XYZ file of N, CA and C in Angstrom:
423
model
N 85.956 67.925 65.901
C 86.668 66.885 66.627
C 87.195 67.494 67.929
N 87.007 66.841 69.266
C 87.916 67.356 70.507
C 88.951 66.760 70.655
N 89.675 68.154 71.638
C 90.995 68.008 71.475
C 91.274 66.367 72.359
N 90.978 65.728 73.023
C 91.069 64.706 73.313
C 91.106 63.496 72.169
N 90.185 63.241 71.780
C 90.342 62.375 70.498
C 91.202 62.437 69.613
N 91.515 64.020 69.213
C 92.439 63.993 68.529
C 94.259 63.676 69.073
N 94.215 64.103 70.286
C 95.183 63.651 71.436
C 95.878 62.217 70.996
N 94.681 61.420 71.146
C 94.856 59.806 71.467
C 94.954 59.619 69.731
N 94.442 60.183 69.248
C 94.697 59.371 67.454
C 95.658 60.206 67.056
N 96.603 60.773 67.297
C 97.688 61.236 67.028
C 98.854 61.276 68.374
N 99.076 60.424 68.851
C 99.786 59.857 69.718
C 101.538 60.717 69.598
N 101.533 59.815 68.250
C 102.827 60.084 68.007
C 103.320 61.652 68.003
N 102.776 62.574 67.395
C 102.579 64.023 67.080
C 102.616 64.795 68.583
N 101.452 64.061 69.365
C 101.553 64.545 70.635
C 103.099 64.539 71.890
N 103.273 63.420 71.519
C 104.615 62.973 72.531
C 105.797 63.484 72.039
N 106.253 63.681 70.709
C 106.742 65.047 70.214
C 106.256 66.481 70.051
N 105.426 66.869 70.473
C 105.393 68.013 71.130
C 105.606 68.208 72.567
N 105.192 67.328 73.603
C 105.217 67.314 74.749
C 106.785 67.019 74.980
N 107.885 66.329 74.437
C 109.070 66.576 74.267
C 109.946 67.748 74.123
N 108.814 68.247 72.544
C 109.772 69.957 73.039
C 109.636 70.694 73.453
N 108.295 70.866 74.273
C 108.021 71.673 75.235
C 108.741 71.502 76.604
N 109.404 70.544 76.950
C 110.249 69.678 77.604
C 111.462 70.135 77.802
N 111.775 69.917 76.272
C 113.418 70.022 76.340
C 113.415 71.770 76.352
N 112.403 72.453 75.443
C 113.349 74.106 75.426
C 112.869 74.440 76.789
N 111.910 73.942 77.651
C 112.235 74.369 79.199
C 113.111 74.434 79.922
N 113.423 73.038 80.039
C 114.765 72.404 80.299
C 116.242 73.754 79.724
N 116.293 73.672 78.899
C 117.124 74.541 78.306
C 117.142 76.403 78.691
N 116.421 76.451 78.403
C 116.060 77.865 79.307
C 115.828 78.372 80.651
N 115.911 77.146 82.100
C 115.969 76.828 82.704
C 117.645 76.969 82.872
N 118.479 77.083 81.849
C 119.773 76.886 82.625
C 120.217 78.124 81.914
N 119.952 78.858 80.847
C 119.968 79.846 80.225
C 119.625 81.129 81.163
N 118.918 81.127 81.649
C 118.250 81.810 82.538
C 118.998 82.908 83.787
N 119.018 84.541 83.802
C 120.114 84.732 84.022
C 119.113 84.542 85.843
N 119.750 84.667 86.602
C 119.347 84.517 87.958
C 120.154 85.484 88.666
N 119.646 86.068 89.887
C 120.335 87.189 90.689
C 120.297 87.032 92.519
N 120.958 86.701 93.294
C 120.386 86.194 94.676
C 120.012 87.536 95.234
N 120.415 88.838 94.641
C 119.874 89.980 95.193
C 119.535 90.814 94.049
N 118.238 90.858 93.395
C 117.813 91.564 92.888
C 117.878 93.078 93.095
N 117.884 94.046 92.062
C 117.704 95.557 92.929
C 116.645 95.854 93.058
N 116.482 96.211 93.951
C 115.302 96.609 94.650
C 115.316 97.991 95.815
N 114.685 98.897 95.530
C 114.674 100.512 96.434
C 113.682 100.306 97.452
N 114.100 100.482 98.408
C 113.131 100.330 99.696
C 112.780 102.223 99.884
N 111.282 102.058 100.062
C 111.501 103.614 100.494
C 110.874 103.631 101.529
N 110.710 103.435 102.681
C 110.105 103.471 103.491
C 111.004 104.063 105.150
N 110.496 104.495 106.107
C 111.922 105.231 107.005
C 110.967 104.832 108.187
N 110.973 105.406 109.106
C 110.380 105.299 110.641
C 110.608 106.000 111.531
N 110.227 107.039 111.958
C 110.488 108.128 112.962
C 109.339 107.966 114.004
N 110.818 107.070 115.162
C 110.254 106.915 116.605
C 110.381 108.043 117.801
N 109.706 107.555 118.249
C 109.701 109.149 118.971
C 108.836 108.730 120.803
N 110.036 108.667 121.819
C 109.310 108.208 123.066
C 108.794 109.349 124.443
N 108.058 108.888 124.622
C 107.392 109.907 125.498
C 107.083 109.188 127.130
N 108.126 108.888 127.674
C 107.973 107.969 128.907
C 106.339 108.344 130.162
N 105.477 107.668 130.110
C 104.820 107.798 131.036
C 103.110 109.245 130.609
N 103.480 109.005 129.435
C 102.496 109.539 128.401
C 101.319 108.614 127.782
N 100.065 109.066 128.154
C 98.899 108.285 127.235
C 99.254 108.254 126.295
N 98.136 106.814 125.269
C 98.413 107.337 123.918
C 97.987 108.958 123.920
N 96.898 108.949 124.152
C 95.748 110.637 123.590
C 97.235 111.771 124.118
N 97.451 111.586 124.556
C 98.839 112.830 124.968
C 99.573 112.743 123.629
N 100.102 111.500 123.687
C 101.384 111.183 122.451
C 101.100 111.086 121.478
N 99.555 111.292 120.784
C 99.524 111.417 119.751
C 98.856 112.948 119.465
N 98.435 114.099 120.340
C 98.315 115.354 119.911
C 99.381 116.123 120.621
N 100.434 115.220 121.186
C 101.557 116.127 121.584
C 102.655 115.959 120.543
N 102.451 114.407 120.380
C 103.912 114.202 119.430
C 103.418 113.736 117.763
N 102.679 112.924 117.702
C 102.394 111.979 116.512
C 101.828 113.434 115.835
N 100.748 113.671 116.097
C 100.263 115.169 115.070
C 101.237 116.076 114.637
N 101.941 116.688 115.509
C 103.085 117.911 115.266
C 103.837 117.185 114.032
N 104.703 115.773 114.148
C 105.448 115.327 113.856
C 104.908 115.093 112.166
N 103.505 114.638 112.345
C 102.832 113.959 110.177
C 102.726 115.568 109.902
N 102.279 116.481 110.757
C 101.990 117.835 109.650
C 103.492 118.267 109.359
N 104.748 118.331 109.877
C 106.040 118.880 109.213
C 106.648 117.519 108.168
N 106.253 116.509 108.240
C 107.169 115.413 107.709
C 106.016 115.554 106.340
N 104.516 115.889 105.987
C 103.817 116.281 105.359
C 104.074 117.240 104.371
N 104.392 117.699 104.731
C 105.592 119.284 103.494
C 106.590 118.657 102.969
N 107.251 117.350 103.183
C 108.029 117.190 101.883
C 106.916 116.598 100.666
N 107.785 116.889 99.909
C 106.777 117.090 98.042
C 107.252 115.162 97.854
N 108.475 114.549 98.072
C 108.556 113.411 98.178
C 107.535 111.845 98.751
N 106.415 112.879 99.779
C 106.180 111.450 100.675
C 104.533 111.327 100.123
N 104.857 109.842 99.798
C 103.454 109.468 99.213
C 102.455 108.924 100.494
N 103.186 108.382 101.339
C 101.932 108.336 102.894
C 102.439 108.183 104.092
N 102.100 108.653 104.716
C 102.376 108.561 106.151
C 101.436 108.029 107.287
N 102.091 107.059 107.975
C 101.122 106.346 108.887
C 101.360 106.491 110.511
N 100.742 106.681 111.171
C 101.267 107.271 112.384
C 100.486 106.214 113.307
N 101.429 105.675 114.644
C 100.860 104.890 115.765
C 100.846 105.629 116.727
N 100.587 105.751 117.641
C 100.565 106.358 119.049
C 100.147 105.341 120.131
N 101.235 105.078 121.218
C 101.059 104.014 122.329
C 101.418 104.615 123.286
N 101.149 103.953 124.655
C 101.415 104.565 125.909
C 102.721 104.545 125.809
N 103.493 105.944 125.190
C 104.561 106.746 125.852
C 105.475 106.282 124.777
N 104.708 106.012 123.792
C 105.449 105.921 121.912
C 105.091 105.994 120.725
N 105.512 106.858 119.908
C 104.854 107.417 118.420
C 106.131 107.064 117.574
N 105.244 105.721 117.138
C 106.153 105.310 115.525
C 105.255 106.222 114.432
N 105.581 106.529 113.077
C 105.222 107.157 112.209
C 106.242 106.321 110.721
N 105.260 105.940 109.970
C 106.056 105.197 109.005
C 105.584 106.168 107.578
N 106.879 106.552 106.784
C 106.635 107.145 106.199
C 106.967 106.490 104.799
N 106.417 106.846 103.516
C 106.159 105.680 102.553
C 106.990 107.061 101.506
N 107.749 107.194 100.702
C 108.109 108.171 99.529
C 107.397 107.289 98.127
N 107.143 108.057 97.305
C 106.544 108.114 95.890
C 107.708 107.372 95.217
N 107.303 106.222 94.430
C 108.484 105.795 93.448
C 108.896 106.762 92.629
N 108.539 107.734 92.169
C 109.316 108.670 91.327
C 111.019 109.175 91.853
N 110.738 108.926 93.487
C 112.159 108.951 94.205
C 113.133 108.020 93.719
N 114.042 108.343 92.815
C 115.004 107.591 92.561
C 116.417 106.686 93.830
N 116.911 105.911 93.274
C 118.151 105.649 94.451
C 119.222 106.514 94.546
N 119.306 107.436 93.966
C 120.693 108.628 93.811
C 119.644 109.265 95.204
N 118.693 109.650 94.791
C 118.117 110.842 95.475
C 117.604 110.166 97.185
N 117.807 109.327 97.227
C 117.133 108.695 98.402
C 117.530 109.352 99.989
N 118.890 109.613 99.617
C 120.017 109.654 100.809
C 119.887 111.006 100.796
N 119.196 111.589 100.273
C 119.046 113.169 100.407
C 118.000 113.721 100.890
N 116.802 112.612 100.574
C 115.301 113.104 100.742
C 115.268 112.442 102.441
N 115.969 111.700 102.874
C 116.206 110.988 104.404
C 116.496 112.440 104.614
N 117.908 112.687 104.323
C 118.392 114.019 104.702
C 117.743 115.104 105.400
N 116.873 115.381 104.443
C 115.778 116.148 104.248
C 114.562 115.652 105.741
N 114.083 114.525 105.672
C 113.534 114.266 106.751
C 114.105 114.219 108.251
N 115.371 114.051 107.837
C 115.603 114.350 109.593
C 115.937 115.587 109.969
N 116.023 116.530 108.881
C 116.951 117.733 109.136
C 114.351 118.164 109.472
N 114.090 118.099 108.971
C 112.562 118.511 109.053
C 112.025 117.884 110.613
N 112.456 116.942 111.297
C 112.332 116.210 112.495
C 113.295 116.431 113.607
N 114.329 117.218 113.006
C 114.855 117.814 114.208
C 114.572 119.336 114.394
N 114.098 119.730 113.380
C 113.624 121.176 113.828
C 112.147 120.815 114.593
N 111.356 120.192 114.061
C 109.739 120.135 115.063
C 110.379 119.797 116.236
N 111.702 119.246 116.703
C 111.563 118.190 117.888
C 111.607 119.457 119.112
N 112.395 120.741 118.532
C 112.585 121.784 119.294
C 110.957 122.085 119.619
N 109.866 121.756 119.048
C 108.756 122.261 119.424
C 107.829 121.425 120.257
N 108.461 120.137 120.207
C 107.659 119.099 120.841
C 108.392 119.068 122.902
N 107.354 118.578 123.601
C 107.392 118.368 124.857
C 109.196 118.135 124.916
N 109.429 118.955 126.125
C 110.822 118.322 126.479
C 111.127 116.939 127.593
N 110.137 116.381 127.556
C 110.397 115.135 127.941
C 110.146 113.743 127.159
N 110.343 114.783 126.054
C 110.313 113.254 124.767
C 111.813 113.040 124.951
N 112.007 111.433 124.087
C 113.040 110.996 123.949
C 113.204 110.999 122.503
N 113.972 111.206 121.496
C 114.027 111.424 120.203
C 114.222 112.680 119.628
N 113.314 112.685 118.926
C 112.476 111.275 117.634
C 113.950 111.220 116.852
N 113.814 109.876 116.445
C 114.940 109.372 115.702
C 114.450 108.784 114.004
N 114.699 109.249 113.215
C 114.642 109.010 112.084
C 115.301 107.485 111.788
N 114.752 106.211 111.776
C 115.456 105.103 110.961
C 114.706 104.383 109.894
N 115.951 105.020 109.069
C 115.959 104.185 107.769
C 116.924 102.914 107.534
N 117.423 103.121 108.201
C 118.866 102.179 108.686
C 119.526 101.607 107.171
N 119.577 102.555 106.116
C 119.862 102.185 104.824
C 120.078 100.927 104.096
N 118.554 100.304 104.605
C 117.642 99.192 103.732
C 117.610 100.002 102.514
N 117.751 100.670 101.908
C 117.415 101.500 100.602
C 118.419 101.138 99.620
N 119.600 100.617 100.188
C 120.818 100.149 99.740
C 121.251 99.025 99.316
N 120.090 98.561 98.730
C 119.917 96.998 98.460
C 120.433 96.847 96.683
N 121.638 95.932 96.890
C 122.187 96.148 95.673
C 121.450 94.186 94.738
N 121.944 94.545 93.696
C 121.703 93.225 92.193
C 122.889 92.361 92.585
């Protein structure tokens, strides 16, 4: 027999089920705990870095390269993405979820204290590089 036929010749059976599928929605629907800010760990940072009046091809084997091979040695960063524009190198750096939220504010730490030592090695007519994370990481429940 299909489920249709059997649908319509059991009418009654049907419209009480379709009721309590109804009502415990309904009900759990208000049960339901809800949060307008979930927690959630952002790991992601951005180290800009300007080079006024610089090609990309300059700003990215003067600044963008120097900058992914030292930010590369932390054991924390799962990827790093690097732009290079006329006379600006963003670099977005991604950490491994294994990075907890205790540890977050340390492993930043860690990256700028690693971005201000290369910066001593990079052109002195950069502007920067500035590490922002702007502690989006701080996203509370």
């Amino acid at each position: 027999m299909n489920l249709t036929k059997l649908t319509l010749n059991n009418s009654r059976i049907t419209l009480i089920a379709v009721l309590l599928v109804a009502i415990l929605g309904v009900s759990n629907y208000f049960v339901m705990e809800r949060d307008s800010m979930p927690p959630y760990t952002v790991r992601f940072a951005s180290v800009v870095t300007r080079m006024p009046g610089a090609s990309p091809l300059e700003v990215e084997s003067l600044v963008t390269d120097p900058l992914e091979e030292v930010i590369r040695e932390l054991a924390q960063v799962k990827s790093i993405m690097g732009e290079s524009r006329e006379g600006l190198s963003v670099i977005t750096v991604e950490l491994s979820t294994d990075v907890g939220k205790k540890e977050l504010d340390g492993v930043w730490m860690q990256l700028r204290n690693k971005v201000e030592d290369a910066a001593m090695t990079l052109p002195p007519s950069i502007v920067g590089p500035v590490v922002k994370d702007d502690g989006i990481g701080d996203v509370y429940g």
